[in-house]
Amino acid sequence: MAHPQRFHLSRRQILRGLLATTAFGLTAKFGTGCTQEGGGGDSGTEETKDLLVGFIYVGPKDDFGYNQAHAEGAAAIAQIPGVKIVEQENVPETTEVEEAMRSMIEVDGATVIFPTSFGYFDPHILKMAEEFPEVQFFHAGGLYTEGMPNNIGSYFGYIDEAQYVAGIVAGLTTKTKRLGFVGAKPIPQVLRNINGFTLGAKSVNPDIRTQVIFTGDWAEPVKEAEAVNSMVDQGVDVITCHVDSPKVVIETAERRGIFTSGYHADQSALAPKGYLTGAEWDWTSIYTQYSNWILEGKTLMDGSIPHIVRGGLESGFWKLSDFGPAVSDEAKAQAEAVKAEFADASRVIYVGEIKDNTGKVQVPAGNEVEQTAVELETMNWLVEGVDGRVEG
C-alpha cells in the first residue's frame, strides 16, 4: 500500500487566497462560486472555466456534526477565486450516491468529487472511479491501496489525538469514574476514538472505565437517546460519541444533568451547563490544499497529488472546542499541555504496554505505535478499561 503523507499547512497558507465572495447557506443540491473572466487588449474578454468541485453528505449540512463540519470546509473553498462547488445532502450509502456522483459529473460538470461518508467508499467510489477515470475522487477515511484506480485519494486526520485530550478533561471532571461512549459502528475510526478518549482519561485517573454502546448506524436518534439514558442510569456522568450528529446525545445528557464532550463540530450551544470540550474537525485546511494543488495543475493520476494524506493538530486537521464552565483550572492546564505536545508531535497515544479489554497485549512494553502506522487504520480492538465488544 502507498504510504500516507503527513500533511503540513500553516495558517497563512490556509487563509491565502480566501476572499469573501460567496455566502454559505445552501440547501439540497446547489452550486456556488463565480466564473472568472480574463484576457484583454484587442482579443477581447476570454472566459476561464471554474474548477467545479462536488460534495456529497450522508445527512443534513446543519446537523451539528460530521456533515456540518465538511460543509463548513466546502464553504471555505467556495470563496477561492476560480473554484465553484455543488453539494447534495441526505444521500444514503447505497447506489443513490453513485447517481449523485454521476449527476454532478455529467450534468454539473464536476471534475473533483468529495463523497464524504465512510460507506460511500466500497463499492460506490471504487465503481465510479473506474467509470470516470478523468475525474478525481477524494474520500474521508477510506484506505487507498495499490491496485485501486489511480484517480482515488484518501484523506483523514488524527482526531483520536483530540479525543485523548478530551479524555483528560473528562477524567479530571468525572465523580463516578464512569464514562460513556455512544458509537455508530465498530469501524477503525470509531474504535480509535473510543481508545484515545479512554487512554486520555486513564492517564489522569487509572481507575476510570468507559462503557460503549454501538447503535448500528450513523443516524439513529432513538437508539442514541436510549443509549445515553441507559448509561446515565448505570452511573455514567460524562458522555461523548462518534455518530454523524451528536445533537441527540448532547441534548439528552444535558437534560439528565451530566457532562458531555462533543465531536465533529462545536455543540456547546446545546449543553450550556454540561459541555466540557470537544474534538472538532477543521476541514478547511485540507480542502484548501487540494483546491490549490488542482488549480496548479496537479493530479492524483500523475502522482503529483498523494493518494493518502493524513495530519494532526500541527496540520490544522483538528481543534479542541472551548472549555465549558464546569472545567477546572487543573483540567484546562493539563489538557493544554498535552495539546501542545500533539502540536509538536512529541506525544504518542499508543505507548506500550497496552492490553485490549480481553487481556491480549496489543502494544508490547517499550513499543510505540506512531499515527502513521497502518495497523491503526485497521484497528479492531478496544483498550483495557472499556466495557463493550467489537462485533463482526
Short mmCIF file of N, CA, C and O in Angstrom, two decimals, residues 12-108:
data_model
loop_
_atom_site.label_atom_id
_atom_site.label_comp_id
_atom_site.label_asym_id
_atom_site.label_seq_id
_atom_site.Cartn_x
_atom_site.Cartn_y
_atom_site.Cartn_z
N ARG A 12 -1.21 30.72 7.53
CA ARG A 12 -1.08 31.69 6.43
C ARG A 12 -1.45 31.03 5.12
O ARG A 12 -2.13 31.62 4.28
N GLN A 13 -1.02 29.77 4.94
CA GLN A 13 -1.36 29.06 3.71
C GLN A 13 -2.86 28.79 3.63
O GLN A 13 -3.45 28.84 2.55
N ILE A 14 -3.46 28.46 4.77
CA ILE A 14 -4.88 28.17 4.78
C ILE A 14 -5.68 29.38 4.33
O ILE A 14 -6.63 29.30 3.56
N LEU A 15 -5.29 30.54 4.82
CA LEU A 15 -6.05 31.75 4.56
C LEU A 15 -5.72 32.39 3.23
O LEU A 15 -6.48 33.20 2.72
N ARG A 16 -4.56 32.04 2.67
CA ARG A 16 -4.13 32.67 1.42
C ARG A 16 -5.13 32.40 0.31
O ARG A 16 -5.53 31.29 0.04
N GLY A 17 -5.52 33.43 -0.34
CA GLY A 17 -6.41 33.29 -1.48
C GLY A 17 -7.89 33.26 -1.14
O GLY A 17 -8.72 33.22 -2.02
N LEU A 18 -8.22 33.24 0.17
CA LEU A 18 -9.63 33.20 0.54
C LEU A 18 -10.21 34.61 0.50
O LEU A 18 -9.73 35.51 1.17
N LEU A 19 -11.24 34.81 -0.28
CA LEU A 19 -11.90 36.11 -0.36
C LEU A 19 -13.38 35.90 -0.10
O LEU A 19 -13.96 34.88 -0.50
N ALA A 20 -13.99 36.85 0.56
CA ALA A 20 -15.40 36.71 0.91
C ALA A 20 -16.27 37.03 -0.30
O ALA A 20 -16.86 38.10 -0.41
N THR A 21 -16.37 36.10 -1.22
CA THR A 21 -17.11 36.36 -2.46
C THR A 21 -18.44 35.64 -2.51
O THR A 21 -19.26 35.93 -3.39
N THR A 22 -18.65 34.66 -1.62
CA THR A 22 -19.93 33.96 -1.63
C THR A 22 -20.40 33.76 -0.21
O THR A 22 -19.64 33.90 0.74
N ALA A 23 -21.65 33.43 -0.05
CA ALA A 23 -22.22 33.20 1.28
C ALA A 23 -22.58 31.74 1.42
O ALA A 23 -22.97 31.07 0.48
N PHE A 24 -22.46 31.25 2.69
CA PHE A 24 -22.81 29.87 2.97
C PHE A 24 -24.26 29.80 3.41
O PHE A 24 -24.74 30.66 4.10
N GLY A 25 -24.96 28.78 3.01
CA GLY A 25 -26.35 28.66 3.38
C GLY A 25 -27.10 27.91 2.31
O GLY A 25 -28.29 28.11 2.09
N LEU A 26 -26.40 27.02 1.60
CA LEU A 26 -27.02 26.28 0.52
C LEU A 26 -27.84 25.14 1.07
O LEU A 26 -27.56 24.61 2.13
N THR A 27 -28.86 24.74 0.36
CA THR A 27 -29.65 23.60 0.78
C THR A 27 -29.80 22.67 -0.40
O THR A 27 -29.70 23.05 -1.55
N ALA A 28 -30.06 21.39 -0.06
CA ALA A 28 -30.21 20.35 -1.08
C ALA A 28 -29.03 20.38 -2.04
O ALA A 28 -27.89 20.42 -1.61
N LYS A 29 -29.29 20.37 -3.35
CA LYS A 29 -28.20 20.39 -4.32
C LYS A 29 -28.14 21.78 -4.92
O LYS A 29 -29.06 22.24 -5.57
N PHE A 30 -27.02 22.46 -4.69
CA PHE A 30 -26.93 23.86 -5.10
C PHE A 30 -25.48 24.20 -5.33
O PHE A 30 -24.61 23.74 -4.61
N GLY A 31 -25.20 25.01 -6.32
CA GLY A 31 -23.82 25.38 -6.62
C GLY A 31 -23.49 26.78 -6.17
O GLY A 31 -24.36 27.62 -6.07
N THR A 32 -22.20 27.01 -5.88
CA THR A 32 -21.75 28.35 -5.54
C THR A 32 -20.47 28.65 -6.28
O THR A 32 -19.80 27.77 -6.77
N GLY A 33 -20.13 29.91 -6.30
CA GLY A 33 -18.89 30.34 -6.94
C GLY A 33 -19.20 31.17 -8.17
O GLY A 33 -20.32 31.23 -8.65
N CYS A 34 -18.20 31.85 -8.68
CA CYS A 34 -18.41 32.67 -9.86
C CYS A 34 -17.41 32.32 -10.93
O CYS A 34 -16.33 31.90 -10.65
N THR A 35 -17.84 32.57 -12.17
CA THR A 35 -16.94 32.38 -13.30
C THR A 35 -16.03 33.59 -13.41
O THR A 35 -16.48 34.71 -13.37
N GLN A 36 -14.73 33.32 -13.52
CA GLN A 36 -13.77 34.41 -13.67
C GLN A 36 -13.55 34.67 -15.15
O GLN A 36 -13.57 33.76 -15.97
N GLU A 37 -13.31 35.92 -15.47
CA GLU A 37 -13.02 36.26 -16.84
C GLU A 37 -11.65 36.90 -16.92
O GLU A 37 -11.24 37.64 -16.05
N GLY A 38 -10.95 36.61 -18.00
CA GLY A 38 -9.62 37.17 -18.16
C GLY A 38 -9.42 37.63 -19.58
O GLY A 38 -10.32 37.62 -20.41
N GLY A 39 -8.20 38.04 -19.91
CA GLY A 39 -7.92 38.49 -21.26
C GLY A 39 -7.82 40.00 -21.32
O GLY A 39 -7.97 40.70 -20.35
N GLY A 40 -7.61 40.54 -22.50
CA GLY A 40 -7.52 41.98 -22.63
C GLY A 40 -6.99 42.34 -24.00
O GLY A 40 -6.85 41.49 -24.89
N GLY A 41 -6.68 43.62 -24.20
CA GLY A 41 -6.16 44.08 -25.48
C GLY A 41 -7.20 43.92 -26.56
O GLY A 41 -8.40 43.95 -26.35
N ASP A 42 -6.74 43.69 -27.80
CA ASP A 42 -7.65 43.59 -28.93
C ASP A 42 -8.38 42.26 -28.96
O ASP A 42 -9.33 42.10 -29.72
N SER A 43 -7.92 41.29 -28.15
CA SER A 43 -8.53 39.97 -28.21
C SER A 43 -9.86 39.91 -27.49
O SER A 43 -10.58 38.93 -27.57
N GLY A 44 -10.19 40.95 -26.72
CA GLY A 44 -11.46 40.97 -26.01
C GLY A 44 -11.40 40.17 -24.74
O GLY A 44 -10.33 39.90 -24.20
N THR A 45 -12.56 39.77 -24.23
CA THR A 45 -12.65 39.06 -22.95
C THR A 45 -12.73 37.56 -23.18
O THR A 45 -13.50 37.09 -24.01
N GLU A 46 -11.95 36.84 -22.43
CA GLU A 46 -11.92 35.38 -22.57
C GLU A 46 -12.35 34.77 -21.25
O GLU A 46 -11.84 35.10 -20.19
N GLU A 47 -13.31 33.88 -21.30
CA GLU A 47 -13.84 33.25 -20.09
C GLU A 47 -12.95 32.10 -19.66
O GLU A 47 -12.53 31.29 -20.46
N THR A 48 -12.65 32.07 -18.36
CA THR A 48 -11.86 30.99 -17.80
C THR A 48 -12.78 30.04 -17.05
O THR A 48 -13.58 30.47 -16.22
N LYS A 49 -12.69 28.77 -17.32
CA LYS A 49 -13.57 27.79 -16.71
C LYS A 49 -13.21 27.57 -15.26
O LYS A 49 -12.05 27.37 -14.91
N ASP A 50 -14.24 27.60 -14.38
CA ASP A 50 -14.02 27.34 -12.96
C ASP A 50 -13.69 25.87 -12.71
O ASP A 50 -14.08 24.99 -13.48
N LEU A 51 -13.00 25.62 -11.62
CA LEU A 51 -12.86 24.26 -11.10
C LEU A 51 -14.16 23.94 -10.38
O LEU A 51 -14.53 24.60 -9.41
N LEU A 52 -14.88 22.93 -10.86
CA LEU A 52 -16.17 22.56 -10.28
C LEU A 52 -15.96 21.36 -9.35
O LEU A 52 -15.54 20.29 -9.78
N VAL A 53 -16.24 21.55 -8.07
CA VAL A 53 -16.00 20.55 -7.04
C VAL A 53 -17.32 20.11 -6.43
O VAL A 53 -18.13 20.94 -6.01
N GLY A 54 -17.56 18.80 -6.38
CA GLY A 54 -18.79 18.27 -5.80
C GLY A 54 -18.58 17.72 -4.41
O GLY A 54 -17.58 17.05 -4.14
N PHE A 55 -19.53 18.00 -3.51
CA PHE A 55 -19.52 17.47 -2.14
C PHE A 55 -20.83 16.72 -1.89
O PHE A 55 -21.91 17.23 -2.20
N ILE A 56 -20.71 15.53 -1.34
CA ILE A 56 -21.89 14.70 -1.04
C ILE A 56 -21.88 14.35 0.44
O ILE A 56 -20.86 13.90 0.98
N TYR A 57 -23.02 14.54 1.10
CA TYR A 57 -23.14 14.31 2.54
C TYR A 57 -24.23 13.27 2.81
O TYR A 57 -25.28 13.27 2.16
N VAL A 58 -24.01 12.43 3.79
CA VAL A 58 -24.97 11.39 4.12
C VAL A 58 -26.15 11.93 4.93
O VAL A 58 -27.20 11.31 5.01
N GLY A 59 -25.98 13.10 5.54
CA GLY A 59 -27.04 13.71 6.33
C GLY A 59 -27.17 15.18 6.00
O GLY A 59 -26.59 15.68 5.03
N PRO A 60 -27.93 15.93 6.81
CA PRO A 60 -28.10 17.36 6.57
C PRO A 60 -26.85 18.14 6.92
O PRO A 60 -26.07 17.75 7.79
N LYS A 61 -26.67 19.27 6.24
CA LYS A 61 -25.45 20.06 6.44
C LYS A 61 -25.47 20.87 7.73
O LYS A 61 -24.44 21.45 8.10
N ASP A 62 -26.61 20.92 8.40
CA ASP A 62 -26.70 21.67 9.65
C ASP A 62 -26.96 20.74 10.83
O ASP A 62 -27.76 21.03 11.72
N ASP A 63 -26.26 19.59 10.83
CA ASP A 63 -26.54 18.54 11.81
C ASP A 63 -25.76 18.68 13.11
O ASP A 63 -25.79 17.78 13.95
N PHE A 64 -25.03 19.78 13.29
CA PHE A 64 -24.17 19.95 14.46
C PHE A 64 -23.11 18.84 14.54
O PHE A 64 -22.61 18.54 15.61
N GLY A 65 -22.78 18.24 13.39
CA GLY A 65 -21.87 17.11 13.44
C GLY A 65 -21.02 16.94 12.21
O GLY A 65 -20.49 17.90 11.63
N TYR A 66 -20.87 15.68 11.79
CA TYR A 66 -19.95 15.29 10.73
C TYR A 66 -20.22 16.04 9.43
O TYR A 66 -19.31 16.58 8.80
N ASN A 67 -21.48 16.06 9.01
CA ASN A 67 -21.81 16.68 7.74
C ASN A 67 -21.62 18.19 7.80
O ASN A 67 -21.15 18.81 6.83
N GLN A 68 -21.97 18.80 8.92
CA GLN A 68 -21.77 20.24 9.06
C GLN A 68 -20.30 20.60 9.00
O GLN A 68 -19.92 21.61 8.38
N ALA A 69 -19.44 19.78 9.62
CA ALA A 69 -18.01 20.07 9.61
C ALA A 69 -17.47 20.06 8.17
O ALA A 69 -16.68 20.93 7.78
N HIS A 70 -17.89 19.07 7.38
CA HIS A 70 -17.45 19.02 5.98
C HIS A 70 -18.03 20.18 5.18
O HIS A 70 -17.34 20.76 4.33
N ALA A 71 -19.30 20.51 5.43
CA ALA A 71 -19.93 21.60 4.69
C ALA A 71 -19.25 22.94 4.98
O ALA A 71 -19.14 23.79 4.10
N GLU A 72 -18.78 23.12 6.21
CA GLU A 72 -18.06 24.35 6.54
C GLU A 72 -16.73 24.41 5.77
O GLU A 72 -16.32 25.48 5.32
N GLY A 73 -16.08 23.26 5.62
CA GLY A 73 -14.86 23.22 4.82
C GLY A 73 -15.14 23.50 3.35
O GLY A 73 -14.38 24.20 2.68
N ALA A 74 -16.26 22.96 2.86
CA ALA A 74 -16.64 23.22 1.47
C ALA A 74 -16.93 24.70 1.24
O ALA A 74 -16.56 25.27 0.21
N ALA A 75 -17.60 25.32 2.21
CA ALA A 75 -17.92 26.74 2.09
C ALA A 75 -16.66 27.59 1.98
O ALA A 75 -16.64 28.61 1.30
N ALA A 76 -15.60 27.16 2.66
CA ALA A 76 -14.34 27.91 2.61
C ALA A 76 -13.75 27.89 1.21
O ALA A 76 -13.29 28.92 0.71
N ILE A 77 -13.76 26.73 0.54
CA ILE A 77 -13.12 26.71 -0.78
C ILE A 77 -13.99 27.37 -1.84
O ILE A 77 -13.51 27.76 -2.90
N ALA A 78 -15.30 27.50 -1.55
CA ALA A 78 -16.17 28.21 -2.48
C ALA A 78 -15.80 29.69 -2.58
O ALA A 78 -16.24 30.38 -3.49
N GLN A 79 -14.98 30.15 -1.65
CA GLN A 79 -14.54 31.54 -1.65
C GLN A 79 -13.19 31.73 -2.35
O GLN A 79 -12.69 32.85 -2.43
N ILE A 80 -12.61 30.65 -2.82
CA ILE A 80 -11.35 30.75 -3.56
C ILE A 80 -11.66 31.13 -5.01
O ILE A 80 -12.46 30.46 -5.67
N PRO A 81 -11.06 32.19 -5.52
CA PRO A 81 -11.31 32.55 -6.92
C PRO A 81 -10.99 31.39 -7.86
O PRO A 81 -9.94 30.76 -7.75
N GLY A 82 -11.92 31.09 -8.76
CA GLY A 82 -11.71 30.01 -9.71
C GLY A 82 -12.28 28.69 -9.26
O GLY A 82 -12.17 27.70 -9.99
N VAL A 83 -12.90 28.64 -8.07
CA VAL A 83 -13.48 27.40 -7.56
C VAL A 83 -14.98 27.58 -7.38
O VAL A 83 -15.44 28.58 -6.84
N LYS A 84 -15.72 26.61 -7.85
CA LYS A 84 -17.17 26.59 -7.68
C LYS A 84 -17.55 25.24 -7.09
O LYS A 84 -16.93 24.23 -7.43
N ILE A 85 -18.52 25.21 -6.19
CA ILE A 85 -18.91 23.94 -5.58
C ILE A 85 -20.37 23.63 -5.88
O ILE A 85 -21.19 24.52 -6.12
N VAL A 86 -20.68 22.33 -5.88
CA VAL A 86 -22.05 21.86 -5.93
C VAL A 86 -22.18 20.82 -4.83
O VAL A 86 -21.24 20.05 -4.58
N GLU A 87 -23.30 20.82 -4.12
CA GLU A 87 -23.46 19.95 -2.95
C GLU A 87 -24.77 19.19 -3.02
O GLU A 87 -25.75 19.67 -3.59
N GLN A 88 -24.79 18.01 -2.40
CA GLN A 88 -26.02 17.26 -2.23
C GLN A 88 -25.98 16.61 -0.86
O GLN A 88 -25.00 15.95 -0.49
N GLU A 89 -27.03 16.81 -0.10
CA GLU A 89 -27.09 16.28 1.27
C GLU A 89 -28.12 15.16 1.36
O GLU A 89 -28.89 14.92 0.43
N ASN A 90 -28.11 14.45 2.49
CA ASN A 90 -29.05 13.37 2.76
C ASN A 90 -29.00 12.26 1.70
O ASN A 90 -30.03 11.74 1.28
N VAL A 91 -27.78 11.90 1.30
CA VAL A 91 -27.60 10.84 0.31
C VAL A 91 -27.17 9.56 1.04
O VAL A 91 -26.10 9.53 1.65
N PRO A 92 -27.97 8.50 1.00
CA PRO A 92 -27.62 7.27 1.75
C PRO A 92 -26.44 6.54 1.13
O PRO A 92 -26.04 6.79 -0.01
N GLU A 93 -25.88 5.62 1.92
CA GLU A 93 -24.72 4.83 1.49
C GLU A 93 -25.16 3.65 0.64
O GLU A 93 -24.89 2.49 0.95
N THR A 94 -25.86 3.95 -0.44
CA THR A 94 -26.38 2.95 -1.37
C THR A 94 -26.02 3.39 -2.79
O THR A 94 -25.25 4.33 -2.99
N THR A 95 -26.64 2.74 -3.77
CA THR A 95 -26.39 3.15 -5.15
C THR A 95 -26.87 4.58 -5.42
O THR A 95 -26.52 5.16 -6.45
N GLU A 96 -27.62 5.15 -4.49
CA GLU A 96 -28.04 6.55 -4.66
C GLU A 96 -26.84 7.49 -4.71
O GLU A 96 -26.87 8.52 -5.39
N VAL A 97 -25.77 7.13 -4.00
CA VAL A 97 -24.60 8.00 -4.03
C VAL A 97 -23.92 7.91 -5.40
O VAL A 97 -23.33 8.89 -5.87
N GLU A 98 -24.01 6.76 -6.05
CA GLU A 98 -23.46 6.64 -7.41
C GLU A 98 -24.21 7.58 -8.36
O GLU A 98 -23.60 8.25 -9.21
N GLU A 99 -25.53 7.62 -8.23
CA GLU A 99 -26.32 8.51 -9.08
C GLU A 99 -26.03 9.97 -8.78
O GLU A 99 -26.01 10.81 -9.69
N ALA A 100 -25.80 10.28 -7.51
CA ALA A 100 -25.45 11.66 -7.15
C ALA A 100 -24.12 12.06 -7.77
O ALA A 100 -23.97 13.16 -8.32
N MET A 101 -23.13 11.16 -7.71
CA MET A 101 -21.83 11.45 -8.32
C MET A 101 -21.94 11.58 -9.84
O MET A 101 -21.38 12.50 -10.44
N ARG A 102 -22.70 10.66 -10.44
CA ARG A 102 -22.86 10.69 -11.90
C ARG A 102 -23.53 12.00 -12.34
O ARG A 102 -23.13 12.62 -13.34
N SER A 103 -24.53 12.44 -11.60
CA SER A 103 -25.21 13.69 -11.94
C SER A 103 -24.27 14.89 -11.82
O SER A 103 -24.26 15.77 -12.69
N MET A 104 -23.48 14.92 -10.76
CA MET A 104 -22.54 16.03 -10.59
C MET A 104 -21.54 16.09 -11.74
O MET A 104 -21.16 17.17 -12.19
N ILE A 105 -21.12 14.92 -12.22
CA ILE A 105 -20.12 14.87 -13.29
C ILE A 105 -20.74 15.19 -14.64
O ILE A 105 -20.27 16.06 -15.38
N GLU A 106 -21.85 14.51 -14.96
CA GLU A 106 -22.42 14.63 -16.30
C GLU A 106 -23.30 15.87 -16.48
O GLU A 106 -23.37 16.43 -17.57
N VAL A 107 -23.98 16.28 -15.42
CA VAL A 107 -24.90 17.42 -15.53
C VAL A 107 -24.21 18.72 -15.11
O VAL A 107 -24.27 19.73 -15.81
N ASP A 108 -23.54 18.69 -13.94
CA ASP A 108 -22.94 19.91 -13.41
C ASP A 108 -21.55 20.18 -13.95
O ASP A 108 -21.08 21.32 -13.91
#
